[in-house]
Amino acid sequence: MTEWTLHPDRALPADPATRPVAREIYETTRDLPIVSMHGHVDVTTFADDAPFPDPAQLFVVPDHYLTRMLVSQGTPLPALGVGPEGTPGLETDPRAIWRRFCAGWKHFRGTPTRYWLEHELVEIFGVTERPSAESADAIYDQIAARLAEPDFRPRALLDRFRIETLATTDPAWSDLEQHRRLAAELGSLAENVGGNGPAARAAHTAGTAAGSGSAAPGTATLPAPRVVPTFRPDPLLHLDQPAWRDDVGRLAAASGIEIGDYTTYLAALRERRRAFVAAGGSATDHGHLSADTTPLPDDVAAGLFARALAGDDVTAGEAAAFSAHMLFQMAAMSCEDGLVMQLHPGVLRNHDTERHAIFGPDKGYDIPVVTEYTHALRPVLETFGHVENFRLIAFTVDEDTYSRELAPLAGVYPALRLGAPWWFLDEPDAMRRFREATTGTAGFSNLSGFVDDTRAFCSIPARHDLARRIDAGYLARLVAEHRLDLDEAVDTAADLAYHLPKKAYPAPTP
Amino acid sequence: MTEWTLHPDRALPADPATRPVAREIYETTRDLPIVSMHGHVDVTTFADDAPFPDPAQLFVVPDHYLTRMLVSQGTPLPALGVGPEGTPGLETDPRAIWRRFCAGWKHFRGTPTRYWLEHELVEIFGVTERPSAESADAIYDQIAARLAEPDFRPRALLDRFRIETLATTDPAWSDLEQHRRLAAELGSLAENVGGNGPAARAAHTAGTAAGSGSAAPGTATLPAPRVVPTFRPDPLLHLDQPAWRDDVGRLAAASGIEIGDYTTYLAALRERRRAFVAAGGSATDHGHLSADTTPLPDDVAAGLFARALAGDDVTAGEAAAFSAHMLFQMAAMSCEDGLVMQLHPGVLRNHDTERHAIFGPDKGYDIPVVTEYTHALRPVLETFGHVENFRLIAFTVDEDTYSRELAPLAGVYPALRLGAPWWFLDEPDAMRRFREATTGTAGFSNLSGFVDDTRAFCSIPARHDLARRIDAGYLARLVAEHRLDLDEAVDTAADLAYHLPKKAYPAPTP
Amino acid sequence: MTEWTLHPDRALPADPATRPVAREIYETTRDLPIVSMHGHVDVTTFADDAPFPDPAQLFVVPDHYLTRMLVSQGTPLPALGVGPEGTPGLETDPRAIWRRFCAGWKHFRGTPTRYWLEHELVEIFGVTERPSAESADAIYDQIAARLAEPDFRPRALLDRFRIETLATTDPAWSDLEQHRRLAAELGSLAENVGGNGPAARAAHTAGTAAGSGSAAPGTATLPAPRVVPTFRPDPLLHLDQPAWRDDVGRLAAASGIEIGDYTTYLAALRERRRAFVAAGGSATDHGHLSADTTPLPDDVAAGLFARALAGDDVTAGEAAAFSAHMLFQMAAMSCEDGLVMQLHPGVLRNHDTERHAIFGPDKGYDIPVVTEYTHALRPVLETFGHVENFRLIAFTVDEDTYSRELAPLAGVYPALRLGAPWWFLDEPDAMRRFREATTGTAGFSNLSGFVDDTRAFCSIPARHDLARRIDAGYLARLVAEHRLDLDEAVDTAADLAYHLPKKAYPAPTP
């Protein structure tokens, strides 16, 4: 086997008439800073800035993309170090976990996990051989040695990855203390909120509206990285979840508002949103099963809330109706406070009940379902879809909705932007299908740019780089087919990689 | 910026092994006359043959593809000249509207609007620079000057565009007076009905069945253009629409049949269909939300009709059932009178209630929904699917139905033909996906060829040309992959561009 | 017209950067033996080994892919020799049938039927001209002459086609006598069950897990062909089918178990499954309308069964619930006996009621419908999805489920494998879409390899060859885009063509 390297043209179209154009476009976006406005890296990683413990903990154990594939091929989760203490067969030796992963490398062929990991191992850690049962130990040692160095601490990597902004995802009741401490230590809060505030936004708008050329910073000095929170109230909006009342208690505690009824509940949510704005947050995040946003009459909502708070039974249908109602309320609050509303419905969480009971959520057992947007988003879009201060970003894992519902909606409602292809659709061919299915109707200006949506910190540069390559390839095809001029393609590439996420997620004025 | 021109290879595949084949195929269809059997240009345009007023009225104001994109980017409809007199902010200066459009040119990147407009501006009006805030005035002046010339009157353009037949869409109660007058003035009715009647059809069938070579006219002299009406009874079939009773009154007046019950209602519809046949019409057009064609027992239908006519409440469910029943009746009448039945379901009209109230229908707020055909079309196909005189053309904006339902249905029922990719799916990549998803099961012979479905008259040549390019590219790939021989590809290209629409929409004998 | 030949690069990508890589990969799989684990060739064909009667009976009359296309273009089924004796217009002259087929050759352009038939006619029968009205008789004579030769008997072709294993589909009440006789005559049962039994499986696993190189036999001597039965109990699981009680009688007779209630019904099914295992069977096959696997309480199931057996009315809803319950029972039995469970839901059979009454099932009037898997498979996957001995292979004709449901499910549940694109999706572009939509999430290891699913025996080599070409092209693109190394692509190609079907359908130990 030859040495493992990253080919400079990887993920660009093979067709010899298109590749050179793609290369030319990609060259102009490759070094743009990363604006990562939707992700799941824990703020603690940066607040503590502790070294990553070992290769298995860094790459394998927390990454459900990776563990689910090995599970599907017969390796139980505990053998990969996943499971609460005391789980039978729970592997505690990181090297043994790493060996299992390397021995299963074949199973990742054709998956984005393979693509990202190849990028990460080669580019960040200098690995030069393909993972396998034979190479596992040597690679383990090489990574472990790197992790002990100061340059491989989280904050150092934040710089090295050229991350301009990184959004985390935080419970509505988070005290945001780590965010405040981190911002203070990085000296970034004031400076950067300013840097992405209304004035800066106007500048970007002007820059990108120019039609040619781009306001994107090249390789100039970056401002200090800025890690911002995202407000995620999901558990509070589902009356029938077992922990709901406890979570409402947490909300009350965090907001300092005693929650005795629906009115105080709304007030507490409003208060917490304000706190997120103050901490530099620019968005909320909603992961409902359905995209339904139909509001209930206030007294009905209040009645349901009261029953749930009293511990009375609420049917699944009632709980779903309340969730939909609350999405409408969240939209209304976004009109007030300017937090961008992100909605990514359509995933049935914890498909395997028993494994959920043992291993908890986010272990690879979340499976998409048919999702409907045209009817579901109608209440919010009819009411707020033309409100200047409102921004809704919709994601999907149901590809049929791209051309049928989402692009047509985003192509007319000013408030709606389409989120990047997400989760099961974040690999090269799916990203290409997203472009092909949405551009004709929604164009590029109604998109929100790439989001990496990851909890695997080291994969962030690989994911953004891949997105830039796929977009370069797509735009190059439009150029090669004489459907777009090259200067337009270059300008659009910078929008997709850098300007659109900044425009789509403007920081509200605290 | 270099001069704006149309590249001769635009929209052909970039791949160097495929493009030369595509070019060769396209050369054989490029100059075929246009047969436009489904569209929405107003017959008045040709009956009056008045000059188009100005660039904004020609290109911007009436084109909801275009205005919806600018709306999505924050320009309100009135600023684009859209809205009834007295609408706040209604722009009345065509030059100001044109400037707004040109300033937003960037937002059309990657959309078919950009592609068509580039074709129209360069090819028809000789524009040589890309629209922008800077170039807006010069382009405006250039187009305005052209529009004042006799060669740019509608009938002159009909000739220049090489349009052999153009179908308009007309309410069931239209007196068809403009059509009669136009036909008389063009001297085309008798001649062309003959020219596309049973005898001519037999000739075409023989020609296209020959397997090689093509019966398509090359660049020989065209017959006089023929503008034919299409029977669209939609509002009459939905009992719960506010204007329904008024519309029934219009139907009665137009048909000369007093409508007192369900029986006379059917008789009036039948009478009007006869009038459309006499005026050269060859098809009906049905834009229901659902494709359901389930008939009701006659007495139930008659009872619903009676209640609605009496002004009694009809539930949404009852109205939907009556609509489905009436589609079945329309199919039955098509078996009698030979009018081709066109069905394009699956679009929720007027998604934004408030804007509909202000601006009316067809303003860009129509959004597709999931559509079902297998069960929905079963009643009509089981009953009439093998009737020789019956032809149903089904359109969709739900791409998942291509391979799952529509191609399998069209691949067995003789009466069913698939309509071209329509509305949100009329751009290059979507047209390509249609071919890729339907050909394997339905082949080419079960299609009805390209329809432009447009109300933007000047876009007709651009749209047909684009379709011919995309088909040339698709067929070229089959040739390059040795799945089709070149002579077969050339013959098929002529079918798709010219023969299939003529075969699919035969003119009934009056 | 030039001579008709098969181009060596057919169905490989045209792009000059990808084709050479595709060719290189295809060369390594082209000569691998055929493992055909899901099909519908009648065992009688091989048990009797009688010569095929004539070209029409071999190619046209039994192939509903082919007859449905001609029907859609206006040729009635009886004119193609399809229909029970006495059907008006039933053609009995095979040459006349053949002529109609050849005259309609144009209609197959772009369909897989054309692709397969070209392969079959040229490669197997040495035909050198394209079918047409003119060439029909000469081709007929050429094929008829071949069919009279001993080399064109079914068993001889089984050898010539290099078929290592061929699975038939057999009713649950089959006495399997022909299978036993055939196995004895071919001397293959003992040898081959051993050859694909646990020990052999372990060897294959080791071979394919090696990461490079392949354990696939090259052109070495093949073992005697092995024809194995597949257990298909569909009619027994649908209480509301008219023949259900008769079929239960057949089950009782075949099993030797008197069926008086639900318990004895289950026992009889279990007994028959054992008989299929003993006859070399490795799988069951289930063609339900819905994928629902929700179990009922045992007493409810028993009650429904008792009512149906007594001839009492069972509602459609009750029958559907019982069918779903029985899929769950089939899964439970698979855990016991090791038969692989194949599920291919989502097709509405016999869409045209009248034609079904005249012509019977499988005449081209089966049409897909929307299919749901995430909820539907949950009961079986939650309960048995991690059971080591359980294997479920899911097929679909609803492409939207590839990335949304099936790949995510197969990418985590060890028991689930994805079936190859099937029926309406078995042509080049659809096969490519399957790879593009599933690989990112499910990889290759969670697939079950190609199945031809055909009742057209002579099409088997063409179908497997086409699949190998499409896979070579897809893998070549990954290589050309530097997303996979060439050695990995070659190893994966062998898996898809040969190892995965063997691994996915292990023979249970009798």
XYZ file of C-alpha atoms in Angstrom, chain A:
510
model
C 0.000 0.000 0.000
C 1.288 3.422 -0.933
C 1.537 6.224 1.574
C -1.749 7.729 2.695
C -2.116 11.294 1.456
C -4.897 13.722 0.673
C -5.291 14.298 -3.034
C -5.567 18.023 -3.770
C -8.500 17.402 -6.133
C -10.484 15.124 -3.838
C -14.258 15.475 -4.018
C -14.017 17.637 -7.121
C -15.799 16.382 -10.255
C -13.786 13.879 -12.264
C -14.941 15.128 -15.661
C -11.881 16.797 -17.246
C -13.948 19.709 -18.612
C -15.286 20.574 -15.178
C -12.461 19.796 -12.782
C -10.157 22.682 -13.741
C -13.011 25.144 -13.272
C -13.875 23.563 -9.939
C -10.260 23.818 -8.866
C -10.193 27.487 -9.786
C -13.346 28.219 -7.802
C -12.249 26.146 -4.822
C -8.940 27.988 -4.645
C -10.855 31.170 -3.855
C -12.783 29.725 -0.895
C -10.306 27.227 0.532
C -8.734 29.632 2.987
C -11.810 31.561 4.059
C -12.381 31.456 7.808
C -14.912 28.989 9.173
C -18.238 30.335 10.362
C -19.874 27.411 12.140
C -23.309 28.536 13.218
C -24.918 25.192 14.031
C -23.054 22.489 15.924
C -22.887 20.395 19.036
C -19.379 20.694 20.409
C -19.598 21.170 24.163
C -18.560 24.619 25.382
C -16.692 22.876 28.202
C -14.161 21.710 25.658
C -13.029 25.296 25.210
C -13.862 26.676 28.629
C -11.617 24.092 30.262
C -9.224 23.741 27.354
C -8.103 20.394 28.736
C -6.154 18.079 26.440
C -8.249 15.450 24.661
C -7.754 12.246 26.651
C -6.909 9.663 23.969
C -7.636 8.703 20.337
C -10.633 6.545 21.231
C -12.281 9.271 23.305
C -11.521 11.843 20.647
C -12.627 9.936 17.572
C -14.663 6.859 18.408
C -16.681 6.864 21.609
C -18.658 10.091 21.188
C -19.250 9.872 17.423
C -22.514 8.088 16.714
C -21.905 8.232 12.946
C -18.955 5.986 13.590
C -20.210 3.706 16.331
C -23.525 2.976 14.585
C -21.707 1.613 11.541
C -19.640 -0.729 13.692
C -22.788 -1.758 15.569
C -24.469 -2.571 12.264
C -21.587 -4.922 11.542
C -21.925 -6.742 14.824
C -19.755 -4.873 17.315
C -21.866 -4.056 20.403
C -21.772 -0.497 21.716
C -20.075 -1.462 25.002
C -17.157 -2.978 23.084
C -16.637 0.528 21.711
C -16.611 2.068 25.157
C -20.191 3.281 24.912
C -22.486 2.736 27.877
C -22.844 3.693 31.505
C -20.476 2.278 34.048
C -21.332 -1.306 34.855
C -22.670 -2.137 31.394
C -21.722 -5.755 30.675
C -18.801 -5.912 28.275
C -17.989 -2.219 28.623
C -14.535 -1.720 27.187
C -12.367 0.611 29.269
C -9.106 0.232 27.397
C -8.972 3.004 24.794
C -6.433 1.111 22.745
C -8.745 -1.888 22.471
C -11.532 0.410 21.274
C -9.226 1.988 18.762
C -8.176 -1.424 17.438
C -11.780 -2.430 16.879
C -12.392 0.758 14.982
C -9.309 0.334 12.790
C -10.148 -3.309 12.080
C -13.559 -2.177 10.831
C -12.195 0.554 8.567
C -13.421 -1.303 5.494
C -17.029 -0.781 6.505
C -16.695 2.991 6.182
C -15.896 2.890 2.473
C -18.042 5.368 0.627
C -19.253 7.069 3.803
C -18.515 10.613 4.875
C -17.015 9.264 8.092
C -14.216 7.764 6.040
C -13.765 10.999 4.116
C -13.661 13.220 7.195
C -11.456 10.881 9.203
C -8.966 10.580 6.379
C -8.777 14.371 6.309
C -8.441 14.628 10.086
C -5.891 11.870 10.541
C -3.668 13.029 7.710
C -4.050 16.782 7.974
C -4.267 17.313 11.710
C -2.297 14.354 13.039
C 0.069 13.537 10.187
C -0.987 9.905 9.916
C 0.490 8.302 6.820
C -1.081 4.854 6.686
C -4.615 3.631 6.306
C -6.259 2.321 9.500
C -6.341 -1.466 9.742
C -5.886 -4.160 12.332
C -2.181 -4.019 11.535
C -1.714 -0.264 11.658
C -3.977 0.405 14.644
C -1.326 0.554 17.351
C 1.095 2.743 15.455
C -1.634 5.237 14.584
C -2.867 5.193 18.154
C 0.579 6.039 19.464
C 1.077 8.778 16.932
C -2.207 10.503 17.792
C -1.741 10.033 21.512
C 1.663 11.716 21.304
C 0.187 14.687 19.485
C -2.660 15.056 21.983
C -0.171 15.608 24.750
C 1.240 18.672 22.990
C -0.076 22.177 23.738
C -0.763 22.797 20.065
C -3.432 20.133 20.194
C -5.464 21.658 22.993
C -8.972 22.736 21.960
C -8.319 26.497 21.908
C -5.144 26.055 19.914
C -7.027 23.961 17.413
C -9.761 26.599 17.239
C -7.075 28.956 15.937
C -5.425 26.416 13.721
C -8.810 25.511 12.185
C -9.368 29.212 11.390
C -12.752 29.166 13.121
C -14.135 32.681 13.224
C -17.345 31.778 15.023
C -18.471 28.529 16.576
C -22.021 28.074 17.852
C -22.644 25.481 20.520
C -26.028 24.060 21.502
C -27.167 24.697 25.027
C -30.192 23.806 27.122
C -32.607 26.647 27.734
C -31.710 26.493 31.418
C -27.949 26.729 30.899
C -26.409 29.367 33.185
C -24.093 30.223 30.260
C -21.334 30.669 32.813
C -18.798 28.792 30.711
C -19.676 30.905 27.708
C -19.195 34.099 29.697
C -15.888 32.902 31.137
C -14.648 31.765 27.743
C -15.647 35.001 26.058
C -13.885 36.986 28.747
C -10.742 34.907 28.422
C -10.785 35.099 24.641
C -11.631 38.799 24.818
C -14.007 38.184 22.000
C -17.533 38.910 23.095
C -17.781 42.634 22.697
C -15.482 42.815 19.723
C -17.168 40.122 17.755
C -20.757 40.873 18.526
C -19.842 44.229 17.133
C -18.116 42.544 14.228
C -21.236 40.681 13.238
C -23.755 43.257 14.404
C -26.050 45.454 12.346
C -23.301 47.704 10.994
C -21.069 44.832 9.985
C -24.048 43.110 8.457
C -24.819 46.094 6.300
C -21.240 46.043 5.059
C -21.476 42.393 4.159
C -24.745 42.919 2.397
C -23.225 45.664 0.365
C -20.219 43.511 -0.379
C -22.131 40.513 -1.585
C -24.703 42.515 -3.461
C -21.982 44.021 -5.581
C -22.371 41.212 -8.056
C -18.676 40.665 -8.539
C -15.722 40.580 -6.235
C -16.214 39.559 -2.634
C -15.929 41.127 0.770
C -14.526 37.929 2.238
C -11.370 38.250 4.269
C -8.589 36.426 2.541
C -5.778 35.138 4.657
C -5.635 38.277 6.755
C -5.386 38.108 10.537
C -8.487 36.634 12.147
C -10.241 38.155 15.109
C -10.086 36.033 18.263
C -12.327 32.987 17.917
C -15.788 33.490 19.240
C -17.833 30.685 20.743
C -21.521 31.513 21.045
C -24.421 29.668 22.632
C -27.607 28.489 20.886
C -30.904 28.347 22.732
C -32.420 24.846 22.580
C -35.671 24.497 24.490
C -36.860 21.162 23.020
C -37.539 19.229 26.232
C -39.527 22.133 27.653
C -41.932 22.127 24.716
C -43.004 18.476 24.941
C -45.497 18.038 27.768
C -45.429 14.259 27.641
C -41.742 13.662 28.181
C -41.075 11.987 31.523
C -38.632 14.676 32.655
C -40.811 17.583 31.540
C -41.817 18.807 34.985
C -38.254 18.575 36.246
C -37.102 20.515 33.221
C -39.692 23.209 33.857
C -38.218 23.417 37.333
C -34.801 23.951 35.818
C -36.210 26.666 33.600
C -37.742 28.410 36.597
C -34.497 28.242 38.516
C -32.410 29.536 35.641
C -34.788 32.359 34.787
C -35.542 33.363 38.349
C -39.237 33.293 37.454
C -41.594 31.103 39.416
C -43.544 29.062 36.872
C -47.070 28.458 38.032
C -48.949 28.696 34.795
C -48.666 29.134 31.056
C -48.081 32.888 31.335
C -45.124 32.599 33.668
C -43.795 29.729 31.575
C -43.732 31.999 28.512
C -42.154 34.770 30.573
C -39.408 32.431 31.746
C -38.671 31.311 28.197
C -38.558 34.949 27.107
C -36.184 35.761 29.928
C -33.825 32.924 29.027
C -33.803 33.967 25.383
C -32.707 37.432 26.547
C -29.875 35.836 28.501
C -28.721 33.970 25.405
C -28.766 37.185 23.392
C -26.695 38.840 26.087
C -24.191 35.987 25.939
C -23.708 36.482 22.222
C -26.214 33.885 20.991
C -27.789 34.450 17.633
C -30.167 31.522 17.221
C -32.581 29.037 18.677
C -32.684 25.393 17.668
C -35.744 23.150 17.478
C -35.660 19.414 16.847
C -39.312 18.419 16.768
C -40.644 15.248 15.176
C -43.102 17.256 13.092
C -42.698 20.686 11.519
C -46.224 21.613 12.580
C -46.513 25.210 13.779
C -50.267 25.489 14.238
C -51.104 27.712 17.201
C -53.805 26.813 19.704
C -56.170 29.311 21.246
C -54.351 30.729 24.247
C -56.797 29.311 26.751
C -56.449 25.833 25.292
C -52.655 26.057 25.473
C -52.873 27.369 29.009
C -55.213 24.554 29.961
C -52.935 21.865 28.574
C -49.991 23.422 30.338
C -51.848 23.520 33.622
C -52.857 19.877 33.369
C -49.325 18.778 32.563
C -47.871 20.858 35.360
C -50.375 19.315 37.770
C -49.126 15.925 36.672
C -52.371 14.961 34.960
C -52.278 12.807 31.871
C -51.822 14.546 28.565
C -52.415 12.490 25.430
C -49.776 12.173 22.751
C -52.020 14.157 20.417
C -52.415 16.949 22.947
C -48.695 17.049 23.578
C -48.013 17.242 19.827
C -50.525 20.067 19.477
C -48.848 21.929 22.321
C -45.415 21.452 20.729
C -46.703 22.884 17.457
C -48.269 25.768 19.342
C -44.972 26.466 21.047
C -43.097 26.578 17.743
C -45.503 29.339 16.793
C -44.720 31.096 20.081
C -40.996 30.720 19.475
C -41.447 32.369 16.088
C -43.356 35.201 17.712
C -40.574 35.676 20.265
C -37.971 35.640 17.480
C -39.783 38.582 15.933
C -39.259 40.378 19.239
C -35.704 39.480 20.131
C -34.155 38.736 16.740
C -32.931 35.232 17.531
C -32.849 33.221 14.330
C -35.174 30.220 14.536
C -33.731 26.916 13.351
C -36.107 24.011 12.751
C -34.951 20.499 11.878
C -37.889 18.155 12.114
C -38.512 14.673 10.857
C -36.345 12.370 12.965
C -37.856 9.685 15.166
C -35.518 9.646 18.111
C -34.477 6.490 19.947
C -36.004 3.992 17.561
C -34.821 1.082 19.689
C -36.516 1.485 23.046
C -34.391 -1.007 24.946
C -31.079 0.409 23.743
C -32.307 3.884 24.568
C -33.018 2.727 28.107
C -29.510 1.310 28.443
C -27.371 3.755 26.457
C -29.377 6.976 26.401
C -30.035 9.304 23.478
C -27.780 10.173 20.509
C -26.362 6.692 20.102
C -27.196 6.194 16.439
C -30.769 4.981 16.801
C -32.467 8.123 15.443
C -34.225 7.427 12.143
C -35.882 9.921 9.781
C -39.540 9.825 8.798
C -41.653 11.464 6.106
C -41.821 15.177 6.784
C -44.310 17.756 5.588
C -43.607 21.490 5.402
C -46.183 23.160 3.137
C -49.080 22.826 5.551
C -46.927 22.633 8.666
C -45.100 25.932 8.241
C -48.102 27.790 6.885
C -49.232 29.310 10.195
C -45.808 30.736 10.980
C -45.114 31.886 7.422
C -48.514 33.466 6.881
C -48.170 35.359 10.137
C -44.478 36.197 10.334
C -43.101 35.300 6.906
C -42.820 38.929 5.841
C -41.733 40.382 9.196
C -38.414 42.067 8.637
C -36.805 40.959 11.884
C -37.852 37.315 11.586
C -35.640 34.603 10.199
C -36.552 30.902 10.036
C -34.024 28.344 8.830
C -35.550 25.000 7.886
C -33.592 21.766 7.646
C -34.766 18.403 6.397
C -33.702 14.791 6.106
C -36.496 14.051 3.650
C -34.992 14.811 0.246
C -38.284 14.746 -1.620
C -39.197 17.987 0.133
C -36.278 19.876 -1.450
C -37.901 20.633 -4.781
C -41.479 19.995 -3.728
C -41.847 22.159 -0.626
C -38.767 23.798 0.809
C -37.350 25.508 -2.272
C -40.793 26.806 -3.333
C -41.407 28.167 0.172
C -37.968 29.741 0.537
C -38.288 31.144 -2.965
C -41.085 33.483 -1.916
C -41.187 34.045 1.858
C -38.527 36.595 2.876
C -38.221 35.133 6.375
C -37.384 31.599 5.282
C -33.902 30.332 4.500
C -32.967 26.735 3.706
C -30.534 24.979 5.970
C -27.677 22.968 4.496
C -28.147 19.240 3.884
C -27.975 17.784 7.333
C -27.098 14.642 9.229
C -27.713 11.660 6.955
C -27.410 14.017 3.987
C -24.063 15.634 4.741
C -21.967 13.545 2.356
C -20.734 14.492 -1.127
C -23.475 13.037 -3.295
C -26.275 14.182 -0.996
C -24.839 17.685 -0.806
C -24.750 17.755 -4.589
C -28.374 16.558 -4.774
C -29.393 19.372 -2.440
C -27.899 21.955 -4.797
C -29.437 20.324 -7.839
C -32.890 20.141 -6.271
C -33.113 23.557 -4.625
C -31.182 26.030 -6.770
C -33.625 26.222 -9.648
C -36.405 27.477 -7.405
C -34.669 29.012 -4.388
C -31.462 30.229 -6.001
C -28.487 30.770 -3.711
C -29.615 33.885 -1.870
C -32.303 31.998 0.035
C -29.848 29.606 1.615
C -28.096 29.928 4.921
C -24.752 28.457 3.879
C -22.998 25.443 5.265
C -23.395 24.235 8.840
C -21.400 21.294 10.123
C -23.852 20.213 12.817
C -21.202 18.133 14.489
C -20.152 17.077 17.946
C -16.831 15.844 16.537
C -14.688 18.950 16.918
C -11.795 17.765 14.798
C -14.118 17.083 11.883
C -15.122 20.723 11.513
C -12.375 21.744 9.067
C -12.875 18.555 7.075
C -16.605 19.139 6.818
C -16.341 22.770 5.768
C -13.593 21.941 3.315
C -15.706 19.184 1.806
C -18.690 21.515 1.461
C -16.526 24.077 -0.310
C -15.275 21.409 -2.693
C -18.761 20.141 -3.488
C -20.024 23.655 -4.045
C -17.040 24.430 -6.256
C -17.850 21.327 -8.256
C -21.498 22.216 -8.587
C -20.791 25.798 -9.588
C -18.108 24.610 -11.993
C -20.658 22.457 -13.742
C -22.961 25.468 -14.153
C -20.016 27.352 -15.628
C -18.988 24.471 -17.879
C -22.578 24.202 -19.073
C -22.614 27.974 -19.703
C -25.416 28.494 -17.238
C -23.336 30.811 -15.034
C -20.324 33.016 -15.673
C -17.106 32.289 -13.836
C -17.067 35.577 -11.938
C -20.580 34.863 -10.713
C -19.532 31.376 -9.645
C -16.584 32.700 -7.668
C -18.753 35.293 -5.965
C -21.408 32.678 -5.166
C -18.827 30.281 -3.760
C -17.718 32.908 -1.264
C -21.347 33.544 -0.334
C -22.009 29.873 0.334
C -18.822 29.354 2.314
C -18.695 32.538 4.300
C -21.131 35.387 3.687
C -24.428 33.510 3.746
C -23.944 31.973 7.207
C -22.989 35.391 8.538
C -26.018 36.985 6.921
C -28.366 34.184 7.903
C -27.329 34.250 11.556
C -26.950 37.920 12.397
C -26.209 38.559 16.039
C -29.151 40.371 17.646
C -28.288 43.536 19.476
C -28.141 42.611 23.161
